[in-house]
Amino acid sequence: MATNYETFEYDVLVIGAGGAGLRAAIEASAAGVKVGLICKSLLGKAHTVMAEGGMAAAMGNVDDRDNWRVHFADTMRGGQYVNNWRMAELHAKEAPERVHELEAWGAVFDRTKDGKILQRNFGGHRYPRLAHVGDRTGLELIRTLQDHGIHQGIAVHMEHTVVTLLKDGDRVVGALGYDRERGRFKIFKAGAVVMATGGIGRAFKITSNSWEYTGDGQSLAYDAGAELMDMEFVQFHPTGMIWPPSVMGLLVTEAVRGEGGVLRNKDGKRFMFDDIPDNYKPQTATDPEEGWRYTQGDKNAKRPPELLTRDHVARCINREVKAGRGSPHGGVFLDIAWIKEKLPNAAEHIKRKLPSMYHQFKQLADLDITQEPMEIGPTTHYIMGGIRVNGDSQMSNVPGLFAAGEAAAGLHGANRLGGNSLSDLIVFGKRAGEFAAKFAKEHGAGRINEAQVEEAARRALEPFDRGAKAGGNAEGPYQVQHDLQEMMQSLVGIVRREDEMARALDGIGKLSQRAGQVAVFGHREYNPGWHTALDLKNLLTVSEAITRSAIERKESRGGHFREDFPNKDAADGKVNVVVRKNSDGTMNVRRETIPDLPAELKQVIEEMK
Amino acid sequence: MKTVTFRIWRGDAGGGKFTDYTTDVSEGMVVLDVVHKIQATQANDLACRWNCKAGKCGSCSAEINGIPRLMCMTRMNTLPTDQPVTLEPMRAFPNIRDLTTDVSWNFRVKTKIKKFNPRKPDAPDGTWRMQQADVDRVQEFRKCIECFLCQDVCHVLRDHHKHDEFIGPRFLVYTAALEMHPLDTEDRLPELKQAQGIGFCNITKCCTKVCPENITITDNAIIPLKERVVDDFYDPLGWLWKKLRPKV
Ligand code: SF4
Ligand code: SF4
Ligand code: FES
């Protein structure tokens, strides 16, 4: 009987405790409702800590020409105009207030000479716009929210994982999860649920994401009837570490390029000058000298091509490597050490501006970035797509189910600008929390369906049953996960083709069958093999959604590049690809026309061209 | 490629023992890589915590050859491999399973420290002005990744189990960050002296030595706090005056 499980009752249940989840929880509890927060790890360890560069907010502290209209236009241009424009508008308008709020909660940003919050340059942002703390802005964000949130009466469930969302008719009314420590199931009843579970990076072999990012939120929402949108748009960050192998994929912040770092191939050539897309030409430096001046704050200079959007830079690197002009370990060189030609005390300057990067290379690769170039290559970093939500309220098509942060789709369109993620978390985390609290107050608690709970719990324990039956012979979860990652990396990666993706779909089918047979040994207490077995289903669902959406979009745009359709297509540029679960369990793919921009926003885009 | 033996603690709160695992190690590997390899091939159920693999989340704390360190930042080529590498959980906290410990005490301690309480915004735009020089010191403390290695090494907690009377170096750093924040107006010194037990610290500096973020815990955080506590005790009015005076 489901009544045997420990049950918690909340008005709002937030799943995920990175920046978006914490911000949602804080907002909901400030609205006076009872809030539960589920973290897959310990509190304060989520992937948000890895964000280095900063959070974009048009405060205009460094360049007073900046305002929400420029930020909005930059975000739309970066997203290649398939963004949810309402989200892009709200984000640009509300980010400054959210950043100031963090300061009021204790965040300590770097300062300008006149004592305001300092802002730095970043790819795709016209003016210096990223509020930052050295290169550990994500840590500052999460710690500030954590330290504020622990005094708000939020109930925190650390090291818990949700296995299914519980429904009452159409509506989501809670979740079933387990704690890692003991492996016990728990029921979380809730008037509204906010999904803030982050990304899907573990579907790929080379990724900057940790073990947690297995597409849980997207997959759980999908199973509960929610629509996923833009899943073909995966961001491959151009600069991940590639050597030594054990750190492959680990992020090297874009701030390295923002501070003057340049990309070179093995011949020492700055290849980024070779291919500058037309729509970015007016804003890009014509020679290295101008690019350098830009990084040093010259307002009349234009940005170096290294700071073009991430999708473009990643493809240029891919091109150099494929053409045989790569570095010894299959990447290219990122060089910040060269600035010693320009600055006295360059080594000190680099250490002060990029302390974690200095530390990271020194300790993990035995390399001093103030003296030598780094070797880097693209790494799976972020998914622009996710749960389809209403731009104002962040509610999905399933009543009571909200989403925010990376788990939600819309703000970033086909490609996310660096720095727009941390601001996304606080702007839409707040909105999701606010509207979830409102929904919960208006609708009250729902009814938990015990049969659904029993069925989900039974299925979650199947890997143990198989382990007990099979003895030592059955396959464990790690090999299946590994094979999926290899396959997604090679067949649905940076450069895609119809035939390869068809093979990937086939492969996903076979891997799903294997996943359904994996066996787990040992006890339920803190058993990583079991957790991996449960995460597999989520990984497979998002992999299928990515692949089917990528097949559907027969053009190249943003993070989605098709070798067989290398150009943009005007008709495809007017739609989003949306998937949802058919009643027979298969995946339905459809095109959804993007609503017209209101005249006012259209004009903003025109003005900023 | 080298072959290494790892002697890993397998057990839980009820007890356990060290088990040897032998595996190959290739160039550039860190201890956490070896643990993952053992987990994937020889011991699927070996419990450990990790997230970032980059020394930024503070999840993978353990004792490597008896020294509290981050597994993800300890390169194999810095360890002697002609003898087994011992790997065990932090010993100042109760063992959950294998390399994981129950660190919930730390989260409880933090909630008891009075939260940030800023003065009223005083710039015309409704925010504050602060100079970089004024925030530098606080930023050092805010680098903390909450790995709790300093808590693990501190004899007051580890050997004397004063968890109820002493908050430990991590939370002295946290308190220092709040107390030295240019905008903060709260007074945390009475608790620091009483319930939080700053007097237990006898400045051995072991915490500073293990901090992976190189925070100068003792010199920059604990000693200045101790001085404030002493000042406060002998000269409460003088302290109050300092606290209320604008800091910018
Ligand atoms: S200096 Fe103080 S806090 Fe640090 S380890 Fe020694 S006694 Fe503990
Ligand atoms: S002060 Fe240093 S050792 Fe202590 S928890 Fe923070 S980062 Fe870890
Ligand atoms: S895994 Fe994050 S600090 Fe080691």
PDB file of N, CA and C in Angstrom, chain A residues 138-223:
ATOM      1  N   GLY A 138      29.019  31.571 -10.744  1.00  0.00           N
ATOM      2  CA  GLY A 138      27.981  30.583 -10.438  1.00  0.00           C
ATOM      3  C   GLY A 138      27.985  30.196  -8.969  1.00  0.00           C
ATOM      4  N   LEU A 139      29.167  30.037  -8.413  1.00  0.00           N
ATOM      5  CA  LEU A 139      29.293  29.708  -6.993  1.00  0.00           C
ATOM      6  C   LEU A 139      28.697  30.841  -6.149  1.00  0.00           C
ATOM      7  N   GLU A 140      28.994  32.066  -6.544  1.00  0.00           N
ATOM      8  CA  GLU A 140      28.472  33.211  -5.804  1.00  0.00           C
ATOM      9  C   GLU A 140      26.939  33.218  -5.846  1.00  0.00           C
ATOM     10  N   LEU A 141      26.405  32.916  -7.023  1.00  0.00           N
ATOM     11  CA  LEU A 141      24.949  32.907  -7.186  1.00  0.00           C
ATOM     12  C   LEU A 141      24.311  31.828  -6.314  1.00  0.00           C
ATOM     13  N   ILE A 142      24.836  30.623  -6.420  1.00  0.00           N
ATOM     14  CA  ILE A 142      24.182  29.529  -5.698  1.00  0.00           C
ATOM     15  C   ILE A 142      24.353  29.702  -4.195  1.00  0.00           C
ATOM     16  N   ARG A 143      25.527  30.171  -3.768  1.00  0.00           N
ATOM     17  CA  ARG A 143      25.747  30.331  -2.335  1.00  0.00           C
ATOM     18  C   ARG A 143      24.863  31.443  -1.774  1.00  0.00           C
ATOM     19  N   THR A 144      24.719  32.511  -2.532  1.00  0.00           N
ATOM     20  CA  THR A 144      23.865  33.603  -2.073  1.00  0.00           C
ATOM     21  C   THR A 144      22.427  33.115  -1.904  1.00  0.00           C
ATOM     22  N   LEU A 145      21.924  32.386  -2.891  1.00  0.00           N
ATOM     23  CA  LEU A 145      20.550  31.894  -2.807  1.00  0.00           C
ATOM     24  C   LEU A 145      20.411  30.866  -1.688  1.00  0.00           C
ATOM     25  N   GLN A 146      21.403  30.000  -1.566  1.00  0.00           N
ATOM     26  CA  GLN A 146      21.385  28.984  -0.511  1.00  0.00           C
ATOM     27  C   GLN A 146      21.350  29.649   0.869  1.00  0.00           C
ATOM     28  N   ASP A 147      22.256  30.599   1.083  1.00  0.00           N
ATOM     29  CA  ASP A 147      22.368  31.210   2.405  1.00  0.00           C
ATOM     30  C   ASP A 147      21.153  32.079   2.738  1.00  0.00           C
ATOM     31  N   HIS A 148      20.511  32.603   1.714  1.00  0.00           N
ATOM     32  CA  HIS A 148      19.270  33.342   1.932  1.00  0.00           C
ATOM     33  C   HIS A 148      18.126  32.348   2.155  1.00  0.00           C
ATOM     34  N   GLY A 149      18.098  31.314   1.337  1.00  0.00           N
ATOM     35  CA  GLY A 149      16.993  30.354   1.358  1.00  0.00           C
ATOM     36  C   GLY A 149      16.879  29.565   2.657  1.00  0.00           C
ATOM     37  N   ILE A 150      18.015  29.284   3.314  1.00  0.00           N
ATOM     38  CA  ILE A 150      17.940  28.447   4.523  1.00  0.00           C
ATOM     39  C   ILE A 150      17.245  29.162   5.680  1.00  0.00           C
ATOM     40  N   HIS A 151      17.019  30.457   5.537  1.00  0.00           N
ATOM     41  CA  HIS A 151      16.294  31.166   6.596  1.00  0.00           C
ATOM     42  C   HIS A 151      14.827  31.392   6.222  1.00  0.00           C
ATOM     43  N   GLN A 152      14.367  30.727   5.163  1.00  0.00           N
ATOM     44  CA  GLN A 152      13.015  30.989   4.661  1.00  0.00           C
ATOM     45  C   GLN A 152      12.036  29.886   5.021  1.00  0.00           C
ATOM     46  N   GLY A 153      12.481  28.920   5.803  1.00  0.00           N
ATOM     47  CA  GLY A 153      11.583  27.835   6.182  1.00  0.00           C
ATOM     48  C   GLY A 153      11.276  26.851   5.067  1.00  0.00           C
ATOM     49  N   ILE A 154      12.181  26.735   4.097  1.00  0.00           N
ATOM     50  CA  ILE A 154      11.997  25.760   3.015  1.00  0.00           C
ATOM     51  C   ILE A 154      12.477  24.390   3.504  1.00  0.00           C
ATOM     52  N   ALA A 155      11.682  23.356   3.263  1.00  0.00           N
ATOM     53  CA  ALA A 155      12.119  22.008   3.652  1.00  0.00           C
ATOM     54  C   ALA A 155      12.996  21.440   2.542  1.00  0.00           C
ATOM     55  N   VAL A 156      14.242  21.123   2.877  1.00  0.00           N
ATOM     56  CA  VAL A 156      15.181  20.670   1.848  1.00  0.00           C
ATOM     57  C   VAL A 156      15.394  19.152   1.968  1.00  0.00           C
ATOM     58  N   HIS A 157      15.216  18.463   0.870  1.00  0.00           N
ATOM     59  CA  HIS A 157      15.483  17.019   0.831  1.00  0.00           C
ATOM     60  C   HIS A 157      16.731  16.793  -0.015  1.00  0.00           C
ATOM     61  N   MET A 158      17.856  16.616   0.639  1.00  0.00           N
ATOM     62  CA  MET A 158      19.097  16.450  -0.107  1.00  0.00           C
ATOM     63  C   MET A 158      19.281  15.000  -0.530  1.00  0.00           C
ATOM     64  N   GLU A 159      19.969  14.822  -1.630  1.00  0.00           N
ATOM     65  CA  GLU A 159      20.272  13.499  -2.167  1.00  0.00           C
ATOM     66  C   GLU A 159      19.012  12.661  -2.335  1.00  0.00           C
ATOM     67  N   HIS A 160      18.017  13.278  -2.944  1.00  0.00           N
ATOM     68  CA  HIS A 160      16.794  12.579  -3.315  1.00  0.00           C
ATOM     69  C   HIS A 160      16.629  12.661  -4.840  1.00  0.00           C
ATOM     70  N   THR A 161      16.060  11.635  -5.397  1.00  0.00           N
ATOM     71  CA  THR A 161      15.818  11.630  -6.836  1.00  0.00           C
ATOM     72  C   THR A 161      14.366  11.262  -7.079  1.00  0.00           C
ATOM     73  N   VAL A 162      13.745  11.967  -8.022  1.00  0.00           N
ATOM     74  CA  VAL A 162      12.341  11.710  -8.331  1.00  0.00           C
ATOM     75  C   VAL A 162      12.260  10.660  -9.428  1.00  0.00           C
ATOM     76  N   VAL A 163      11.395   9.675  -9.276  1.00  0.00           N
ATOM     77  CA  VAL A 163      11.247   8.662 -10.321  1.00  0.00           C
ATOM     78  C   VAL A 163       9.992   8.867 -11.163  1.00  0.00           C
ATOM     79  N   THR A 164       8.997   9.527 -10.610  1.00  0.00           N
ATOM     80  CA  THR A 164       7.826   9.812 -11.446  1.00  0.00           C
ATOM     81  C   THR A 164       7.030  10.977 -10.866  1.00  0.00           C
ATOM     82  N   LEU A 165       6.340  11.673 -11.755  1.00  0.00           N
ATOM     83  CA  LEU A 165       5.406  12.697 -11.299  1.00  0.00           C
ATOM     84  C   LEU A 165       4.057  12.030 -11.084  1.00  0.00           C
ATOM     85  N   LEU A 166       3.342  12.461 -10.059  1.00  0.00           N
ATOM     86  CA  LEU A 166       2.051  11.846  -9.756  1.00  0.00           C
ATOM     87  C   LEU A 166       0.937  12.748 -10.275  1.00  0.00           C
ATOM     88  N   LYS A 167      -0.076  12.134 -10.843  1.00  0.00           N
ATOM     89  CA  LYS A 167      -1.134  12.926 -11.453  1.00  0.00           C
ATOM     90  C   LYS A 167      -2.504  12.602 -10.883  1.00  0.00           C
ATOM     91  N   ASP A 168      -3.365  13.626 -10.933  1.00  0.00           N
ATOM     92  CA  ASP A 168      -4.761  13.466 -10.566  1.00  0.00           C
ATOM     93  C   ASP A 168      -5.522  14.006 -11.766  1.00  0.00           C
ATOM     94  N   GLY A 169      -5.991  13.114 -12.611  1.00  0.00           N
ATOM     95  CA  GLY A 169      -6.563  13.554 -13.889  1.00  0.00           C
ATOM     96  C   GLY A 169      -5.470  14.190 -14.725  1.00  0.00           C
ATOM     97  N   ASP A 170      -5.730  15.401 -15.212  1.00  0.00           N
ATOM     98  CA  ASP A 170      -4.754  16.102 -16.047  1.00  0.00           C
ATOM     99  C   ASP A 170      -3.633  16.724 -15.248  1.00  0.00           C
ATOM    100  N   ARG A 171      -3.926  16.927 -14.002  1.00  0.00           N
ATOM    101  CA  ARG A 171      -3.085  17.800 -13.207  1.00  0.00           C
ATOM    102  C   ARG A 171      -1.958  17.048 -12.488  1.00  0.00           C
ATOM    103  N   VAL A 172      -0.814  17.704 -12.334  1.00  0.00           N
ATOM    104  CA  VAL A 172       0.274  17.132 -11.543  1.00  0.00           C
ATOM    105  C   VAL A 172       0.041  17.474 -10.072  1.00  0.00           C
ATOM    106  N   VAL A 173       0.128  16.474  -9.213  1.00  0.00           N
ATOM    107  CA  VAL A 173      -0.188  16.709  -7.800  1.00  0.00           C
ATOM    108  C   VAL A 173       0.919  16.230  -6.867  1.00  0.00           C
ATOM    109  N   GLY A 174       2.096  15.938  -7.428  1.00  0.00           N
ATOM    110  CA  GLY A 174       3.175  15.508  -6.550  1.00  0.00           C
ATOM    111  C   GLY A 174       4.176  14.647  -7.284  1.00  0.00           C
ATOM    112  N   ALA A 175       5.021  13.986  -6.511  1.00  0.00           N
ATOM    113  CA  ALA A 175       6.074  13.181  -7.116  1.00  0.00           C
ATOM    114  C   ALA A 175       6.419  12.028  -6.189  1.00  0.00           C
ATOM    115  N   LEU A 176       6.917  10.960  -6.800  1.00  0.00           N
ATOM    116  CA  LEU A 176       7.456   9.858  -6.020  1.00  0.00           C
ATOM    117  C   LEU A 176       8.968   9.876  -6.201  1.00  0.00           C
ATOM    118  N   GLY A 177       9.690   9.811  -5.099  1.00  0.00           N
ATOM    119  CA  GLY A 177      11.144   9.830  -5.202  1.00  0.00           C
ATOM    120  C   GLY A 177      11.764   8.856  -4.219  1.00  0.00           C
ATOM    121  N   TYR A 178      13.074   8.775  -4.249  1.00  0.00           N
ATOM    122  CA  TYR A 178      13.760   7.941  -3.262  1.00  0.00           C
ATOM    123  C   TYR A 178      14.957   8.718  -2.713  1.00  0.00           C
ATOM    124  N   ASP A 179      15.369   8.365  -1.506  1.00  0.00           N
ATOM    125  CA  ASP A 179      16.571   8.991  -0.969  1.00  0.00           C
ATOM    126  C   ASP A 179      17.766   8.105  -1.272  1.00  0.00           C
ATOM    127  N   ARG A 180      18.883   8.719  -1.608  1.00  0.00           N
ATOM    128  CA  ARG A 180      20.055   7.934  -1.983  1.00  0.00           C
ATOM    129  C   ARG A 180      20.597   7.160  -0.800  1.00  0.00           C
ATOM    130  N   GLU A 181      20.510   7.795   0.366  1.00  0.00           N
ATOM    131  CA  GLU A 181      21.156   7.225   1.528  1.00  0.00           C
ATOM    132  C   GLU A 181      20.581   5.857   1.894  1.00  0.00           C
ATOM    133  N   ARG A 182      19.276   5.758   1.916  1.00  0.00           N
ATOM    134  CA  ARG A 182      18.651   4.505   2.336  1.00  0.00           C
ATOM    135  C   ARG A 182      17.933   3.780   1.207  1.00  0.00           C
ATOM    136  N   GLY A 183      17.669   4.504   0.133  1.00  0.00           N
ATOM    137  CA  GLY A 183      16.953   3.878  -0.973  1.00  0.00           C
ATOM    138  C   GLY A 183      15.472   3.685  -0.688  1.00  0.00           C
ATOM    139  N   ARG A 184      14.926   4.480   0.228  1.00  0.00           N
ATOM    140  CA  ARG A 184      13.501   4.365   0.555  1.00  0.00           C
ATOM    141  C   ARG A 184      12.674   5.282  -0.336  1.00  0.00           C
ATOM    142  N   PHE A 185      11.495   4.810  -0.728  1.00  0.00           N
ATOM    143  CA  PHE A 185      10.607   5.664  -1.519  1.00  0.00           C
ATOM    144  C   PHE A 185       9.872   6.644  -0.618  1.00  0.00           C
ATOM    145  N   LYS A 186       9.627   7.831  -1.174  1.00  0.00           N
ATOM    146  CA  LYS A 186       8.879   8.840  -0.439  1.00  0.00           C
ATOM    147  C   LYS A 186       7.893   9.520  -1.373  1.00  0.00           C
ATOM    148  N   ILE A 187       6.745   9.870  -0.821  1.00  0.00           N
ATOM    149  CA  ILE A 187       5.734  10.570  -1.618  1.00  0.00           C
ATOM    150  C   ILE A 187       5.769  12.051  -1.260  1.00  0.00           C
ATOM    151  N   PHE A 188       5.833  12.864  -2.275  1.00  0.00           N
ATOM    152  CA  PHE A 188       5.785  14.313  -2.069  1.00  0.00           C
ATOM    153  C   PHE A 188       4.496  14.825  -2.685  1.00  0.00           C
ATOM    154  N   LYS A 189       3.521  15.165  -1.842  1.00  0.00           N
ATOM    155  CA  LYS A 189       2.284  15.744  -2.368  1.00  0.00           C
ATOM    156  C   LYS A 189       2.497  17.234  -2.563  1.00  0.00           C
ATOM    157  N   ALA A 190       1.923  17.785  -3.622  1.00  0.00           N
ATOM    158  CA  ALA A 190       2.115  19.217  -3.836  1.00  0.00           C
ATOM    159  C   ALA A 190       0.999  19.798  -4.686  1.00  0.00           C
ATOM    160  N   GLY A 191       0.630  21.028  -4.380  1.00  0.00           N
ATOM    161  CA  GLY A 191      -0.364  21.732  -5.191  1.00  0.00           C
ATOM    162  C   GLY A 191       0.197  22.099  -6.547  1.00  0.00           C
ATOM    163  N   ALA A 192       1.503  22.342  -6.600  1.00  0.00           N
ATOM    164  CA  ALA A 192       2.163  22.660  -7.868  1.00  0.00           C
ATOM    165  C   ALA A 192       3.600  22.161  -7.792  1.00  0.00           C
ATOM    166  N   VAL A 193       4.149  21.814  -8.945  1.00  0.00           N
ATOM    167  CA  VAL A 193       5.522  21.291  -9.010  1.00  0.00           C
ATOM    168  C   VAL A 193       6.335  22.152  -9.965  1.00  0.00           C
ATOM    169  N   VAL A 194       7.532  22.544  -9.549  1.00  0.00           N
ATOM    170  CA  VAL A 194       8.435  23.288 -10.430  1.00  0.00           C
ATOM    171  C   VAL A 194       9.604  22.381 -10.802  1.00  0.00           C
ATOM    172  N   MET A 195       9.803  22.188 -12.098  1.00  0.00           N
ATOM    173  CA  MET A 195      10.934  21.399 -12.583  1.00  0.00           C
ATOM    174  C   MET A 195      12.111  22.332 -12.805  1.00  0.00           C
ATOM    175  N   ALA A 196      13.166  22.107 -12.077  1.00  0.00           N
ATOM    176  CA  ALA A 196      14.356  22.944 -12.257  1.00  0.00           C
ATOM    177  C   ALA A 196      15.568  22.026 -12.198  1.00  0.00           C
ATOM    178  N   THR A 197      15.524  21.013 -13.043  1.00  0.00           N
ATOM    179  CA  THR A 197      16.477  19.911 -12.946  1.00  0.00           C
ATOM    180  C   THR A 197      17.689  20.067 -13.850  1.00  0.00           C
ATOM    181  N   GLY A 198      17.748  21.161 -14.629  1.00  0.00           N
ATOM    182  CA  GLY A 198      18.931  21.368 -15.455  1.00  0.00           C
ATOM    183  C   GLY A 198      18.914  20.546 -16.723  1.00  0.00           C
ATOM    184  N   GLY A 199      20.108  20.148 -17.166  1.00  0.00           N
ATOM    185  CA  GLY A 199      20.267  19.689 -18.544  1.00  0.00           C
ATOM    186  C   GLY A 199      20.382  18.201 -18.777  1.00  0.00           C
ATOM    187  N   ILE A 200      20.970  17.881 -19.910  1.00  0.00           N
ATOM    188  CA  ILE A 200      20.974  16.528 -20.449  1.00  0.00           C
ATOM    189  C   ILE A 200      22.379  16.107 -20.881  1.00  0.00           C
ATOM    190  N   GLY A 201      23.392  16.834 -20.431  1.00  0.00           N
ATOM    191  CA  GLY A 201      24.749  16.635 -20.952  1.00  0.00           C
ATOM    192  C   GLY A 201      25.236  15.205 -20.945  1.00  0.00           C
ATOM    193  N   ARG A 202      24.751  14.392 -19.998  1.00  0.00           N
ATOM    194  CA  ARG A 202      25.259  13.018 -19.896  1.00  0.00           C
ATOM    195  C   ARG A 202      24.767  12.120 -21.023  1.00  0.00           C
ATOM    196  N   ALA A 203      23.951  12.657 -21.915  1.00  0.00           N
ATOM    197  CA  ALA A 203      23.575  11.857 -23.086  1.00  0.00           C
ATOM    198  C   ALA A 203      24.737  11.793 -24.073  1.00  0.00           C
ATOM    199  N   PHE A 204      25.730  12.637 -23.891  1.00  0.00           N
ATOM    200  CA  PHE A 204      26.860  12.685 -24.810  1.00  0.00           C
ATOM    201  C   PHE A 204      28.146  12.278 -24.103  1.00  0.00           C
ATOM    202  N   LYS A 205      29.108  11.859 -24.918  1.00  0.00           N
ATOM    203  CA  LYS A 205      30.356  11.366 -24.338  1.00  0.00           C
ATOM    204  C   LYS A 205      31.205  12.504 -23.789  1.00  0.00           C
ATOM    205  N   ILE A 206      31.356  13.548 -24.589  1.00  0.00           N
ATOM    206  CA  ILE A 206      32.184  14.664 -24.131  1.00  0.00           C
ATOM    207  C   ILE A 206      31.254  15.756 -23.628  1.00  0.00           C
ATOM    208  N   THR A 207      31.283  15.999 -22.351  1.00  0.00           N
ATOM    209  CA  THR A 207      30.358  16.971 -21.778  1.00  0.00           C
ATOM    210  C   THR A 207      30.978  17.677 -20.587  1.00  0.00           C
ATOM    211  N   SER A 208      30.502  18.877 -20.372  1.00  0.00           N
ATOM    212  CA  SER A 208      30.934  19.627 -19.199  1.00  0.00           C
ATOM    213  C   SER A 208      30.032  19.304 -18.003  1.00  0.00           C
ATOM    214  N   ASN A 209      28.987  18.533 -18.219  1.00  0.00           N
ATOM    215  CA  ASN A 209      27.990  18.286 -17.168  1.00  0.00           C
ATOM    216  C   ASN A 209      28.390  17.128 -16.256  1.00  0.00           C
ATOM    217  N   SER A 210      27.949  17.179 -15.004  1.00  0.00           N
ATOM    218  CA  SER A 210      28.259  16.091 -14.073  1.00  0.00           C
ATOM    219  C   SER A 210      27.232  14.966 -14.209  1.00  0.00           C
ATOM    220  N   TRP A 211      27.405  13.931 -13.404  1.00  0.00           N
ATOM    221  CA  TRP A 211      26.540  12.746 -13.478  1.00  0.00           C
ATOM    222  C   TRP A 211      25.068  13.065 -13.307  1.00  0.00           C
ATOM    223  N   GLU A 212      24.766  14.212 -12.679  1.00  0.00           N
ATOM    224  CA  GLU A 212      23.368  14.499 -12.370  1.00  0.00           C
ATOM    225  C   GLU A 212      22.533  14.803 -13.599  1.00  0.00           C
ATOM    226  N   TYR A 213      23.194  15.259 -14.704  1.00  0.00           N
ATOM    227  CA  TYR A 213      22.429  15.873 -15.792  1.00  0.00           C
ATOM    228  C   TYR A 213      22.000  14.865 -16.834  1.00  0.00           C
ATOM    229  N   THR A 214      20.991  14.094 -16.448  1.00  0.00           N
ATOM    230  CA  THR A 214      20.508  12.981 -17.256  1.00  0.00           C
ATOM    231  C   THR A 214      19.111  13.259 -17.791  1.00  0.00           C
ATOM    232  N   GLY A 215      18.765  14.530 -17.910  1.00  0.00           N
ATOM    233  CA  GLY A 215      17.477  14.865 -18.517  1.00  0.00           C
ATOM    234  C   GLY A 215      16.270  14.455 -17.683  1.00  0.00           C
ATOM    235  N   ASP A 216      16.426  14.384 -16.378  1.00  0.00           N
ATOM    236  CA  ASP A 216      15.333  13.917 -15.519  1.00  0.00           C
ATOM    237  C   ASP A 216      14.075  14.761 -15.677  1.00  0.00           C
ATOM    238  N   GLY A 217      14.239  16.073 -15.603  1.00  0.00           N
ATOM    239  CA  GLY A 217      13.074  16.962 -15.635  1.00  0.00           C
ATOM    240  C   GLY A 217      12.331  16.856 -16.948  1.00  0.00           C
ATOM    241  N   GLN A 218      13.091  16.920 -18.046  1.00  0.00           N
ATOM    242  CA  GLN A 218      12.460  16.846 -19.363  1.00  0.00           C
ATOM    243  C   GLN A 218      11.723  15.521 -19.516  1.00  0.00           C
ATOM    244  N   SER A 219      12.374  14.454 -19.094  1.00  0.00           N
ATOM    245  CA  SER A 219      11.805  13.133 -19.279  1.00  0.00           C
ATOM    246  C   SER A 219      10.590  12.891 -18.371  1.00  0.00           C
ATOM    247  N   LEU A 220      10.681  13.297 -17.110  1.00  0.00           N
ATOM    248  CA  LEU A 220       9.551  13.114 -16.193  1.00  0.00           C
ATOM    249  C   LEU A 220       8.353  13.925 -16.663  1.00  0.00           C
ATOM    250  N   ALA A 221       8.621  15.140 -17.123  1.00  0.00           N
ATOM    251  CA  ALA A 221       7.539  16.004 -17.598  1.00  0.00           C
ATOM    252  C   ALA A 221       6.897  15.390 -18.844  1.00  0.00           C
ATOM    253  N   TYR A 222       7.742  14.893 -19.731  1.00  0.00           N
ATOM    254  CA  TYR A 222       7.253  14.247 -20.960  1.00  0.00           C
ATOM    255  C   TYR A 222       6.333  13.068 -20.620  1.00  0.00           C
ATOM    256  N   ASP A 223       6.779  12.262 -19.687  1.00  0.00           N
ATOM    257  CA  ASP A 223       5.957  11.120 -19.287  1.00  0.00           C
ATOM    258  C   ASP A 223       4.642  11.557 -18.657  1.00  0.00           C
TER     259      ASP A 223
END
